[in-house]
Structures are given as C-alpha cells and as structure tokens.
CSV table of C-alpha atoms and ligand atoms in Angstrom, one decimal:
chain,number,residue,atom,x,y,z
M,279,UNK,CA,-6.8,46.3,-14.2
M,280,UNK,CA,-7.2,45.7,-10.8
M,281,UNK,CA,-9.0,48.3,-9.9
M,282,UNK,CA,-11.7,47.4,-12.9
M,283,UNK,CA,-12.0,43.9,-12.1
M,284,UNK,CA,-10.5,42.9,-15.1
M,285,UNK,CA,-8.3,39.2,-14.8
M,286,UNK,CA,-8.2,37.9,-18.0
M,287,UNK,CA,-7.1,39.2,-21.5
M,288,UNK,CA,-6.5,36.2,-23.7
M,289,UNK,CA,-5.1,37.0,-27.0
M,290,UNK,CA,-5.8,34.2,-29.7
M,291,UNK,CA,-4.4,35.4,-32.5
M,292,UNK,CA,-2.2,38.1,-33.8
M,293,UNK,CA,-3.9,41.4,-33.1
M,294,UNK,CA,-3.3,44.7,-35.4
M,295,UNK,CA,-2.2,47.7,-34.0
M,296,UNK,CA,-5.5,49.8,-34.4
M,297,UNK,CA,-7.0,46.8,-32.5
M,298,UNK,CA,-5.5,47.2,-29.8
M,299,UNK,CA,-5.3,51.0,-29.5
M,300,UNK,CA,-9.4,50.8,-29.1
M,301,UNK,CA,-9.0,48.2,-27.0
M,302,UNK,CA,-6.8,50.1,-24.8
M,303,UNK,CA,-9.2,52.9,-25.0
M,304,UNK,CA,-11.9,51.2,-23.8
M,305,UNK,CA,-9.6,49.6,-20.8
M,306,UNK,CA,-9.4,52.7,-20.2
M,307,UNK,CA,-12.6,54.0,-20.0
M,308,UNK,CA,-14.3,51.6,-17.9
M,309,UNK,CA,-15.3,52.5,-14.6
M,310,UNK,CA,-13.3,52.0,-10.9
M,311,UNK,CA,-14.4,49.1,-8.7
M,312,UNK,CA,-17.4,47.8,-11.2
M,313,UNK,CA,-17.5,44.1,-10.9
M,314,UNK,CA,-19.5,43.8,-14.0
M,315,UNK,CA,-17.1,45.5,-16.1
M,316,UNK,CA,-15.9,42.7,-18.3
M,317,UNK,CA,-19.4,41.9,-19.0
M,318,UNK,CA,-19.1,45.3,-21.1
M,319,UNK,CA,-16.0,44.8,-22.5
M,320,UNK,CA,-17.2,41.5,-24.1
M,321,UNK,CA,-20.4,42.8,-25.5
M,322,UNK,CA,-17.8,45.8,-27.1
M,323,UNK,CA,-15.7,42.9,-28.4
M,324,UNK,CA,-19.1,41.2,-29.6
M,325,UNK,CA,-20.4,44.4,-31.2
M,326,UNK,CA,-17.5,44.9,-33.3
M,327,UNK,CA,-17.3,41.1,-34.4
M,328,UNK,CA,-14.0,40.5,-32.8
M,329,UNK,CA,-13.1,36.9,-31.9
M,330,UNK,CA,-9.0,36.8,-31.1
M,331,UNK,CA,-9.6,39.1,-27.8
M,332,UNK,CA,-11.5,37.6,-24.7
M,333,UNK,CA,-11.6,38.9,-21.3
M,334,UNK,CA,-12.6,37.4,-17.8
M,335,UNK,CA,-13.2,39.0,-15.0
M,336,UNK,CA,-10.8,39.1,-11.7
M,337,UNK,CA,-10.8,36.2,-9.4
M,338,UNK,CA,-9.8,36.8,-5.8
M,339,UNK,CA,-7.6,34.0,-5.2
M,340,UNK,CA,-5.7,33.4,-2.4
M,341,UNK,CA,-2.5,34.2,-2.8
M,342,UNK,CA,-1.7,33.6,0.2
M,343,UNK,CA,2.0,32.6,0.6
M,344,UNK,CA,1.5,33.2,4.1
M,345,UNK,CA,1.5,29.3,5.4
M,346,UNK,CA,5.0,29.0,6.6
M,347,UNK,CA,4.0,27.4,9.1
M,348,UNK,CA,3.7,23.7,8.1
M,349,UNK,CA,0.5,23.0,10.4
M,350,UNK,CA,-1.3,25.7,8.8
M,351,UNK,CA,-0.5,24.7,5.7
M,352,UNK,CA,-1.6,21.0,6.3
M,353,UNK,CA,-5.1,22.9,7.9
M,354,UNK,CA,-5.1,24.7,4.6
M,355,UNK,CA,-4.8,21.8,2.3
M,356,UNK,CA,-7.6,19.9,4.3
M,357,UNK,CA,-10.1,22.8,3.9
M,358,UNK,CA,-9.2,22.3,0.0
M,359,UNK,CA,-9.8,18.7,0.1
M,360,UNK,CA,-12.9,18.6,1.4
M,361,UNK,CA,-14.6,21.6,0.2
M,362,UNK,CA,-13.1,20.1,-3.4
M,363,UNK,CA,-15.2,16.9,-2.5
M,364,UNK,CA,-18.3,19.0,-1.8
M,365,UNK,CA,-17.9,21.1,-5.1
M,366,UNK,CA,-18.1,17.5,-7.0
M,367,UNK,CA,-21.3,16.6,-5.1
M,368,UNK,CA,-22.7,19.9,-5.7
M,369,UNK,CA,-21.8,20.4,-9.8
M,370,UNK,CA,-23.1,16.4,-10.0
M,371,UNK,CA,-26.7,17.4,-7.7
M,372,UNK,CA,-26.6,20.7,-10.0
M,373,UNK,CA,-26.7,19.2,-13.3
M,374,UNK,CA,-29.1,15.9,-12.3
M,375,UNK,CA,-31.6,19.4,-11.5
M,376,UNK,CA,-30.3,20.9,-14.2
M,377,UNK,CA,-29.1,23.7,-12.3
M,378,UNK,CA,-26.5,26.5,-13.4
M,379,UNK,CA,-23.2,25.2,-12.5
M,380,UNK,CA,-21.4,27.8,-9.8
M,381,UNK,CA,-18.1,27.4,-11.9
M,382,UNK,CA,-16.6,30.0,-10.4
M,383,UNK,CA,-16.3,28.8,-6.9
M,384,UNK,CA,-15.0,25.5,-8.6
M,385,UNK,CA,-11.9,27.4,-10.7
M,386,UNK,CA,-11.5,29.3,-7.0
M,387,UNK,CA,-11.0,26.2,-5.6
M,388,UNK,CA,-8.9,24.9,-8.1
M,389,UNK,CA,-6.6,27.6,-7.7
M,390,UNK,CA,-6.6,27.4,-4.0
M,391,UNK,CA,-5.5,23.5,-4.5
M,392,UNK,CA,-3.2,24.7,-7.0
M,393,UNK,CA,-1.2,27.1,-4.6
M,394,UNK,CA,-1.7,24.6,-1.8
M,395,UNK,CA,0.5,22.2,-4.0
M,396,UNK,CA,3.2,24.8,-4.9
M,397,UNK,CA,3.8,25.4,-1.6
M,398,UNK,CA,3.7,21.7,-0.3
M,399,UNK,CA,2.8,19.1,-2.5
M,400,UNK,CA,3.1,16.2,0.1
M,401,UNK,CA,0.3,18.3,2.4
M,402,UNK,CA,-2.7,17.8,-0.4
M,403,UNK,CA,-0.7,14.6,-2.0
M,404,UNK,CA,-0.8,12.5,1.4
M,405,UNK,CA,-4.6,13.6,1.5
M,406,UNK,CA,-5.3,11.5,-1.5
M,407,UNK,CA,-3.2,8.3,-0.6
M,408,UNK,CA,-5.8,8.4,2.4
M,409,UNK,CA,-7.6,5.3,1.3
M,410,UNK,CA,-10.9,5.9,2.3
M,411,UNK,CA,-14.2,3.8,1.5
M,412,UNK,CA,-17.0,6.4,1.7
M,413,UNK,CA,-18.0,8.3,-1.6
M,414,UNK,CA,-15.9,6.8,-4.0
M,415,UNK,CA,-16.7,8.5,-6.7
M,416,UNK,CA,-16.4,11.8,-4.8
M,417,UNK,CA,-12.8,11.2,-3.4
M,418,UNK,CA,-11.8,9.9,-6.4
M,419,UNK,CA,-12.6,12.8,-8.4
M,420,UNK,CA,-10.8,14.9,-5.7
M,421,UNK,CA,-8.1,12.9,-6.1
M,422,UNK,CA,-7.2,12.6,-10.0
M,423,UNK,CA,-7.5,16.7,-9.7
M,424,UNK,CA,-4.6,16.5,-7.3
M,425,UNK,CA,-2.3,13.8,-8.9
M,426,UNK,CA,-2.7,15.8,-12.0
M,427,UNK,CA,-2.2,19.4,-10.4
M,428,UNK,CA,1.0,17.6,-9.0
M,429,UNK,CA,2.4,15.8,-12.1
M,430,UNK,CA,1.5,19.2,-14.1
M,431,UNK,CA,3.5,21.3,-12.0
M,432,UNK,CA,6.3,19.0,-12.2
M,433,UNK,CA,6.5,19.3,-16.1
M,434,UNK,CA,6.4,23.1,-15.9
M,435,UNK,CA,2.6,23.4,-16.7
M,436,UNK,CA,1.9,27.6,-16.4
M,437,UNK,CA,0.1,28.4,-13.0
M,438,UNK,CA,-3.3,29.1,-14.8
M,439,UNK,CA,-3.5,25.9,-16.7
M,440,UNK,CA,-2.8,23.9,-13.8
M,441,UNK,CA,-5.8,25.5,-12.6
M,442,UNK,CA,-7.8,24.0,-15.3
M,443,UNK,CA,-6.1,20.8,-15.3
M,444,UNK,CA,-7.5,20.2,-11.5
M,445,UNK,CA,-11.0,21.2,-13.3
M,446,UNK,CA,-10.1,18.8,-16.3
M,447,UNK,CA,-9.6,16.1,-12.9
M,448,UNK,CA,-12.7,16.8,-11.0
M,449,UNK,CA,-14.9,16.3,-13.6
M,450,UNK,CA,-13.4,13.7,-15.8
M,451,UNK,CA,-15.9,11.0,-14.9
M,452,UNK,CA,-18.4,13.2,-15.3
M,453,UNK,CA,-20.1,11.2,-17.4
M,454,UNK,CA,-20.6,8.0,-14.5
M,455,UNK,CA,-23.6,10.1,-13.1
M,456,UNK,CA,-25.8,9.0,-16.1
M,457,UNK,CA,-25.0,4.9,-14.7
M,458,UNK,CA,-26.6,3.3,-12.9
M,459,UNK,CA,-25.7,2.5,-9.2
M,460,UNK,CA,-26.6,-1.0,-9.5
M,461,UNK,CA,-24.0,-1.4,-11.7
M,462,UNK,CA,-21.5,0.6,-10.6
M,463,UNK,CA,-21.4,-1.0,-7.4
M,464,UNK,CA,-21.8,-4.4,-8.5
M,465,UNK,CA,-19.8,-6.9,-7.0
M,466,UNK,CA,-20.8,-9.8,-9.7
M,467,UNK,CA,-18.9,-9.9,-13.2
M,468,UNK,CA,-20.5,-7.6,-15.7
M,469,UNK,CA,-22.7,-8.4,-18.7
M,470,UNK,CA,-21.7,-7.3,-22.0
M,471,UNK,CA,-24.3,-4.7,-21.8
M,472,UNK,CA,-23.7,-3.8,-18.3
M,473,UNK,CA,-20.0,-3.2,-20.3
M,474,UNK,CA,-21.6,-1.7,-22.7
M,475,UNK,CA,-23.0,1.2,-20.3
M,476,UNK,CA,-19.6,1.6,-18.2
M,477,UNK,CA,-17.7,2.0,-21.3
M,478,UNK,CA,-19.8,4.6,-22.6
M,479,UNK,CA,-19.1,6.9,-20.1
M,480,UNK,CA,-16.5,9.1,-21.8
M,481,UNK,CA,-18.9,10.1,-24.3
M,482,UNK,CA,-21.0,11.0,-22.2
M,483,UNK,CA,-19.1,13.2,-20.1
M,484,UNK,CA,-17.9,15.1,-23.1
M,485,UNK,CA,-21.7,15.5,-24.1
M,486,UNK,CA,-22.4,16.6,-21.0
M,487,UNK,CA,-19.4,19.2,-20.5
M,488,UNK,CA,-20.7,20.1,-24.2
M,489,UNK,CA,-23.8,20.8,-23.2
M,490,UNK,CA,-22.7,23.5,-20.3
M,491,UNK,CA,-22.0,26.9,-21.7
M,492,UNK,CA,-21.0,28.1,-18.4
M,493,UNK,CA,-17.6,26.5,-19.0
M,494,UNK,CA,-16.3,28.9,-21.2
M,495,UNK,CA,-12.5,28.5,-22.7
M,496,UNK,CA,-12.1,25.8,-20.3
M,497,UNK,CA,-14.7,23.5,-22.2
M,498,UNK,CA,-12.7,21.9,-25.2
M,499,UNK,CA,-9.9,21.0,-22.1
M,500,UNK,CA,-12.3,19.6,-20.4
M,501,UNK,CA,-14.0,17.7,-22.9
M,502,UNK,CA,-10.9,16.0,-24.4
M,503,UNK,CA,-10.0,15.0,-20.9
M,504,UNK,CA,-13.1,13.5,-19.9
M,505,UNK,CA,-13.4,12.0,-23.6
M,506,UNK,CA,-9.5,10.6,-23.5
M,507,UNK,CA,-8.9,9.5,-20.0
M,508,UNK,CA,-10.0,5.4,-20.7
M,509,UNK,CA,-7.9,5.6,-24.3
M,510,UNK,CA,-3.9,4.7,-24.0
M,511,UNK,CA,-1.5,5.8,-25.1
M,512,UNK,CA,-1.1,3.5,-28.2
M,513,UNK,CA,-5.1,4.4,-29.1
M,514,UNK,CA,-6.7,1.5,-28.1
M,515,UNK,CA,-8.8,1.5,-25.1
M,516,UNK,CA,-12.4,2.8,-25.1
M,517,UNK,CA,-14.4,4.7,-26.8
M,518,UNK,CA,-12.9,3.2,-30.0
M,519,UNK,CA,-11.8,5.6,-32.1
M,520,UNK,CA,-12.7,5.6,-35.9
M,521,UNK,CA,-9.7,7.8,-37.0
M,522,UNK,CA,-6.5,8.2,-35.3
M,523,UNK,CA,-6.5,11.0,-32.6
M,524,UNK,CA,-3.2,12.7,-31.4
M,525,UNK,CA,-4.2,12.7,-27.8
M,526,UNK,CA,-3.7,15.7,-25.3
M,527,UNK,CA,-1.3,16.3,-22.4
M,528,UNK,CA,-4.3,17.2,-20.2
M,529,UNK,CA,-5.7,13.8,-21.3
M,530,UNK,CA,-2.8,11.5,-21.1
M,531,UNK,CA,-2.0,13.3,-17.5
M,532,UNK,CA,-5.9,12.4,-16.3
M,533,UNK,CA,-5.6,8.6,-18.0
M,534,UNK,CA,-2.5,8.3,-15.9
M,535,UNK,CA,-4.0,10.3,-12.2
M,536,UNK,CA,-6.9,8.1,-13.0
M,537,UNK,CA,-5.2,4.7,-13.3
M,538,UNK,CA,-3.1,5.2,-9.7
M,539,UNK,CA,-5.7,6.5,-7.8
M,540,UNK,CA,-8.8,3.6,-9.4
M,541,UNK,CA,-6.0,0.6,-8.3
M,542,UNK,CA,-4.4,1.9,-5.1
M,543,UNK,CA,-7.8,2.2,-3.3
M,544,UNK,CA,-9.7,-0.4,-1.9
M,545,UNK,CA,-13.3,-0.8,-4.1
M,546,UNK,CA,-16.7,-2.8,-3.3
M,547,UNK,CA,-15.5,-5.6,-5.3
M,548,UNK,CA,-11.7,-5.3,-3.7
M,549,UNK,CA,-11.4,-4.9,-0.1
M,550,UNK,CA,-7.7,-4.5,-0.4
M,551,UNK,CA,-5.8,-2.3,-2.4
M,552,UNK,CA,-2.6,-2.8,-4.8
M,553,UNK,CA,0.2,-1.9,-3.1
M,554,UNK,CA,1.5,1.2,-4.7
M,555,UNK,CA,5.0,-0.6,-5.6
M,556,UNK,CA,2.6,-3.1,-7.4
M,557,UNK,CA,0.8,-0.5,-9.4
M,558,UNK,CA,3.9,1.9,-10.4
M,559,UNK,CA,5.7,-1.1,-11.4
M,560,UNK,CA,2.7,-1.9,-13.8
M,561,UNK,CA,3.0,1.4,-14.7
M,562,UNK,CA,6.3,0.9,-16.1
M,563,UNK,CA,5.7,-2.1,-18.2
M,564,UNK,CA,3.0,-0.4,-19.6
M,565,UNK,CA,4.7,2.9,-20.4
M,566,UNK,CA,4.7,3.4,-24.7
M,567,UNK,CA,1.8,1.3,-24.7
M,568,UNK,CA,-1.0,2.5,-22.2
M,569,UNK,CA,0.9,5.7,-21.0
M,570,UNK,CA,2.9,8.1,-22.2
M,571,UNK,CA,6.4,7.3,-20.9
M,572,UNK,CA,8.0,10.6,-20.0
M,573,UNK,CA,4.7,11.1,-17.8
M,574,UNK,CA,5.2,7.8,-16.1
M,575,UNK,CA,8.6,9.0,-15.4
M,576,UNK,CA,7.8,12.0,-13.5
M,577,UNK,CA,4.6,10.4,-11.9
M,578,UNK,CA,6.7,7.8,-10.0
M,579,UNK,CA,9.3,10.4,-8.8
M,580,UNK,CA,6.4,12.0,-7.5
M,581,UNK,CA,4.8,9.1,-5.6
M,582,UNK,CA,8.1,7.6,-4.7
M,583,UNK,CA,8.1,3.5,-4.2
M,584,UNK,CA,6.7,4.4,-1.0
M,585,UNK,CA,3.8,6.7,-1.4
M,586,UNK,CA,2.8,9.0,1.7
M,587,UNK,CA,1.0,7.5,4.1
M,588,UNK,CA,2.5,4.0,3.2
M,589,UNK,CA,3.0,1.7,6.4
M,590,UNK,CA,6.5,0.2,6.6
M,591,UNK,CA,8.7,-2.0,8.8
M,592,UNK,CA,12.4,-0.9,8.9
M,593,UNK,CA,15.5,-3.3,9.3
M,594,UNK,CA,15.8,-2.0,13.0
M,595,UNK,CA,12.7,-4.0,13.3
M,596,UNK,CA,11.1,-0.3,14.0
M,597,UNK,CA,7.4,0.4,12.0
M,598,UNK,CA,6.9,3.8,10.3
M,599,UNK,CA,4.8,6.1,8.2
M,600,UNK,CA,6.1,7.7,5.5
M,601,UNK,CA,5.3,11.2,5.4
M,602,UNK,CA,7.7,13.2,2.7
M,603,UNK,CA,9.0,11.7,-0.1
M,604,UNK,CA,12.8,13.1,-1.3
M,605,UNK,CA,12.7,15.1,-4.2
M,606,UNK,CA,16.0,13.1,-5.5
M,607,UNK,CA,15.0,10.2,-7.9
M,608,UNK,CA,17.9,8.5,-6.5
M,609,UNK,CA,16.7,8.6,-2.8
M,610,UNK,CA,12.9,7.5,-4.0
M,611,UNK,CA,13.4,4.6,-1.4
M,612,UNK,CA,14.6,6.9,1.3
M,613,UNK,CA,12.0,8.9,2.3
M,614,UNK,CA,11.3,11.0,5.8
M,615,UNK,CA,8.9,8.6,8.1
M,616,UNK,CA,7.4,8.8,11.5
M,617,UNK,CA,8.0,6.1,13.9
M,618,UNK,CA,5.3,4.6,15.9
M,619,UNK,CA,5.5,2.9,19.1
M,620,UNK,CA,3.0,0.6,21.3
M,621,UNK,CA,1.6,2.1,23.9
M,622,UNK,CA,-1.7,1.8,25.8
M,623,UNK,CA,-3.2,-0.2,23.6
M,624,UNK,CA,-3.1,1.8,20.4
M,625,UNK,CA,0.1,2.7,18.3
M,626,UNK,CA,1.1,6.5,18.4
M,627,UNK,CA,3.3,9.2,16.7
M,628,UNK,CA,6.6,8.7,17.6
M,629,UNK,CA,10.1,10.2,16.2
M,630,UNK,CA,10.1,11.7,12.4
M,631,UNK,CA,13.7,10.4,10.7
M,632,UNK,CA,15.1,11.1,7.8
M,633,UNK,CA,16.1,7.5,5.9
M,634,UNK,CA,18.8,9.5,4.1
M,635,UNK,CA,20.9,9.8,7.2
M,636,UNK,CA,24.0,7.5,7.5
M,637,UNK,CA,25.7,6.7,10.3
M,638,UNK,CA,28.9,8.1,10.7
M,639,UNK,CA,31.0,5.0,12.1
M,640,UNK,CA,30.1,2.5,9.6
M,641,UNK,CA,29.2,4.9,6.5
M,642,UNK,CA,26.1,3.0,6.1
M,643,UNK,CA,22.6,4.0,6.4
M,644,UNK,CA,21.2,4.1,10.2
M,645,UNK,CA,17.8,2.5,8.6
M,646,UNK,CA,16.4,1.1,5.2
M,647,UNK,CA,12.5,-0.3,4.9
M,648,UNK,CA,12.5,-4.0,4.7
M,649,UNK,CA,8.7,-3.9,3.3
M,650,UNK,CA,5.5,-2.5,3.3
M,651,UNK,CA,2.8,-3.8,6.1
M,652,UNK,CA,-0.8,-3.8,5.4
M,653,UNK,CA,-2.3,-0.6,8.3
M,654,UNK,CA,-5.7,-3.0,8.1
M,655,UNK,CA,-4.0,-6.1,9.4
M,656,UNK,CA,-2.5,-3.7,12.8
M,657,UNK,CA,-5.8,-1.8,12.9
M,658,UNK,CA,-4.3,1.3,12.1
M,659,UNK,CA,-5.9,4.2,11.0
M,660,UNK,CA,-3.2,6.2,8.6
M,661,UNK,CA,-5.6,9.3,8.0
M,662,UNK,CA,-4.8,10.0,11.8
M,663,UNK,CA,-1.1,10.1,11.9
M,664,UNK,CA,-0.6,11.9,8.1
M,665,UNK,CA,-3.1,15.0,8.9
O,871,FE2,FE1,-13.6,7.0,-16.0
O,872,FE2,FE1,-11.9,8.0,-13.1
C-alpha cells in the first residue's frame, strides 16, 4: 500500500465478499510509486456506485520517535506551534480570497502536533499557557487544537481522530472572520446587536466549513464542533437550539479547550488573566451543567492546579516556574518547578526540583507552593524560562 501511495481505506458499512475481492483486485493492479493513484481508485469506486468504501491517499507524516532528546523535542514542538499559527492565518486569508484551502499541509500538521503530544505533552502544552497578547485569535485557535489533542489522548481517542480533533480546534471559530474587528476588539459593553453578530458565529462557521468541499470526511466533525462549541452541556447556550441535540465528544471537548484558554489569557478588555486555579475551580461548579463532567475531570488532571508556566512562591520563601505537572491526580499540587534567583538585575534559571520529594529526617515535604504570583507584577517574561 505503501508503495502505491495508498493511506486510507475506510470501510463504512458492512462490505460483501465479491466487494471486496474486486476491490483487492484493483489494489492490486495499480501502479508502483504513483502518487495519483487513489484518485483512480475513487473514480473505480464512483463508477460502480459504491459508497461504504473510501480511500485517501498516503500522508508522509513524521513519525519520528526520534526526539529523545528533550531539547529537541521542545525545538520540535515550537516549529508545530508556530507553523500551526501560520496555517490559521493562511486557511483564514485563503477563504476571505476565496482561495482553495491547502488542507493537507493543515492535517500534516495536525499530525505532527499530534505525535509531538504523545511524546511530551507538557513540551506543546506549556506553549499554549504562554499568555501572549499579539494575534489573539491566531494563538487562540492554536491553542484549543492543543488542549483538545491533549484531553483527547487522555480519553483514549484513536491516533487518526486526534488528528482531526486538532483540525476540529483550529478552525472552530472559524466563523469570527465574518465579524467585524470593531467589535471584536471593543473594549465598551456590547449592543444587543453587536450580541447579536458575536453570537451568530457558530453558524456561521458551520456554513462556512459546509461550504468547503476540500474537507472531505473530516467536514461533518468539523462542523458540529465549530457549531457546538458555545452550547453546554445542559443545551442552553448559543445558537439556541429548536430541538434537542445530543451533542458530540469532539464538541463538548472544543466547548471545554475553548473556555480555559478564552479566560486564562489576558484580552483587550482584561489586561489580566484568571488565575488558572480560578478558572478550573469554575470549571467544577459548572461540570453537569455547562460541561460534561467526566471531561472536566480529566481536563484538570491535565492542567494541574498549577498549570505550566505558572509563577509560584514556595514556603522556603524560594519563587519557581512550574514546568511538568505529575501525572498522579493525587500529586496535582506537587509538580516539577524551576527555581529562579536574582541576579544582575534580571531573574534567571536556577535549579529544577521535584515538589514530590520529602525530606528524609522529618518525613515531610522539603517544599510546598504557598501561592501563585502574578510574572507581570516581577516583570517576568515566562515564555523565556518554559521554551
Ligand atoms: Fe467561539
Ligand atoms: Fe474560541
């Protein structure tokens, strides 16, 4: 299959055995190292009206398991980010010229992202607790992708459908493009209509993924999730619904990605951020009514009480950065951090320790965080010390 570029058979239904003997056949038939192959194998499957068999073609993606090294890894992750944020731009400049959408290079990168998080979720996780003023919409997008990779991989979401869960989290705000700037960035209360607008934007973004054939069998994920993710989980929410809906896991995993990473940044109209304890505690009052509990569960394993990147004062009077969170819920407020010290005039990278680690003489933990400290307030530039 390989060697015909074939990467995809999806079978949709159950398919007879004379099916799938031709189908063989012509597997079999199809030339070595043509790239167009399962362009020929779909109008075959066209030709003879049949609907339950679809075939991609292969998708170099990099497999590469290679990053052992952690630095790599961290390089690795950072090309992802930012060539995710690009892709966003790109698709969002593509369809304003109504341009064909390159939706290859974004599933590529989706993939990439998708490996990067296997392999170290806290390299691409800490990249999107980087609060970060410029291009919100861009970051943000970037971000929901990642939260949701990250969350899906935790419930045991297949490899490939992670893959179009980041897609499902780049583009579900899609639909923002068709408002306004002048009201998306308005720092004055909204009119009704203004509302009006902002709330439409769900529908729209389903219209508009609608509207893009390119999309293929990812379309109808992608459409429920840029459709579902303003709607809770009891229904209400917007767009109001007419008849009940059960809503999908790809949308209640966006709704929930999208309501961390809107709060724990800092906005036009909110210089400062909610602390992340703030916002995951919310989360928790509002699980069976705005989220799906069992999500919310696994979401704040994930982040931790102290998210990465999170500036914190110890109770040896030390500060810190925390850089991994434990995978054991019932460490989630010991995680690893990285000291800093004074010196020169700026505060730099000191020792990484472990918060687990107790001392041996008194059996007690050598240090606890006291509380989180606000990086603004010591002019401190987390980006520099997580990447
Ligand atoms: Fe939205
Ligand atoms: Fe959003």
């Amino acid at each position: 299959m390989v060697k015909k570029w074939i990467g995809e058979l999806e079978f949709t239904d159950e398919v007879q055995p004379a099916l799938l003997k031709d189908l063989v056949y012509l597997l079999a038939g199809l030339e070595d190292n043509n790239e167009s192959n399962y362009l020929y194998v779909k109008q075959q499957l066209e030709l003879k009206g049949i609907q339950s068999i679809s075939v991609g073609k292969l998708e170099f993606y990099k497999e590469e398991d290679l990053y052992v090294d952690s630095q790599k890894q961290k390089q690795y992750s950072k090309e992802v980010y930012f060539k995710s944020i690009n892709l966003v731009k790109e698709v969002v400049d593509g369809i304003k010229s109504q341009k064909v959408i390159n939706i290859r290079k974004a599933k590529h990168l989706m993939q990439n992202a998708v490996n990067s998080v296997m392999q170290d979720e806290s390299a691409l996780l800490g990249l999107a607790n980087i609060k970060n003023y410029d291009e919100y919409t861009f970051n943000h997008s970037v971000n929901v992708a990642i939260y949701a990779i990250a969350l899906g991989q935790r419930i045991g979401i297949p490899k490939k459908h992670l893959c179009h869960l980041g897609m499902a989290g780049l583009f579900h705000d899609i639909g923002k493009m068709r408002i306004p700037q002048e009201i998306l960035n308005k720092k004055e209360k909204l009119s009704p209509e203004e509302w009006a607008v902002i709330r439409a934007h769900p529908v729209v973004g389903a219209e508009l993924v609608i509207q893009m054939k390119e999309w293929g069998e990812l379309s109808t994920r992608l459409i429920n999730a840029a459709f579902e993710h303003h709607l809770k989980y009891d229904l209400t929410g917007y767009p109001r619904l007419s008849k009940k809906r059960n809503l999908t896991l790809f949308g209640k995993i966006i709704a929930l990605s999208d309501f961390y990473d809107a709060l724990v940044r800092p906005r036009v109209y909110r210089r400062f951020p909610y602390v992340s304890e703030k916002i995951l505690g919310f989360m928790l009052e509002r699980a069976n009514k705005d989220f799906d509990p069992a999500l919310v569960k696994v979401f704040i394993n994930m982040i931790g009480i102290f998210p990465l990147g999170t500036l914190v004062l110890l109770n040896t009077n030390e500060m810190g950065i925390v850089l991994q969170t434990q995978e054991d819920p019932e460490l989630i407020d010991r995680p690893k951090v990285c000291l800093l010290y004074y010196s020169g005039g700026e505060y730099r990278k000191g020792k990484i320790v472990d918060l687990r680690e107790i001392d041996e003489n008194t059996r007690l933990f050598k240090k606890s965080i006291v509380k989180t400290l606000d990086p603004n307030e010591y002019n401190l530039n987390v980006a520099e010390f997580l990447i």
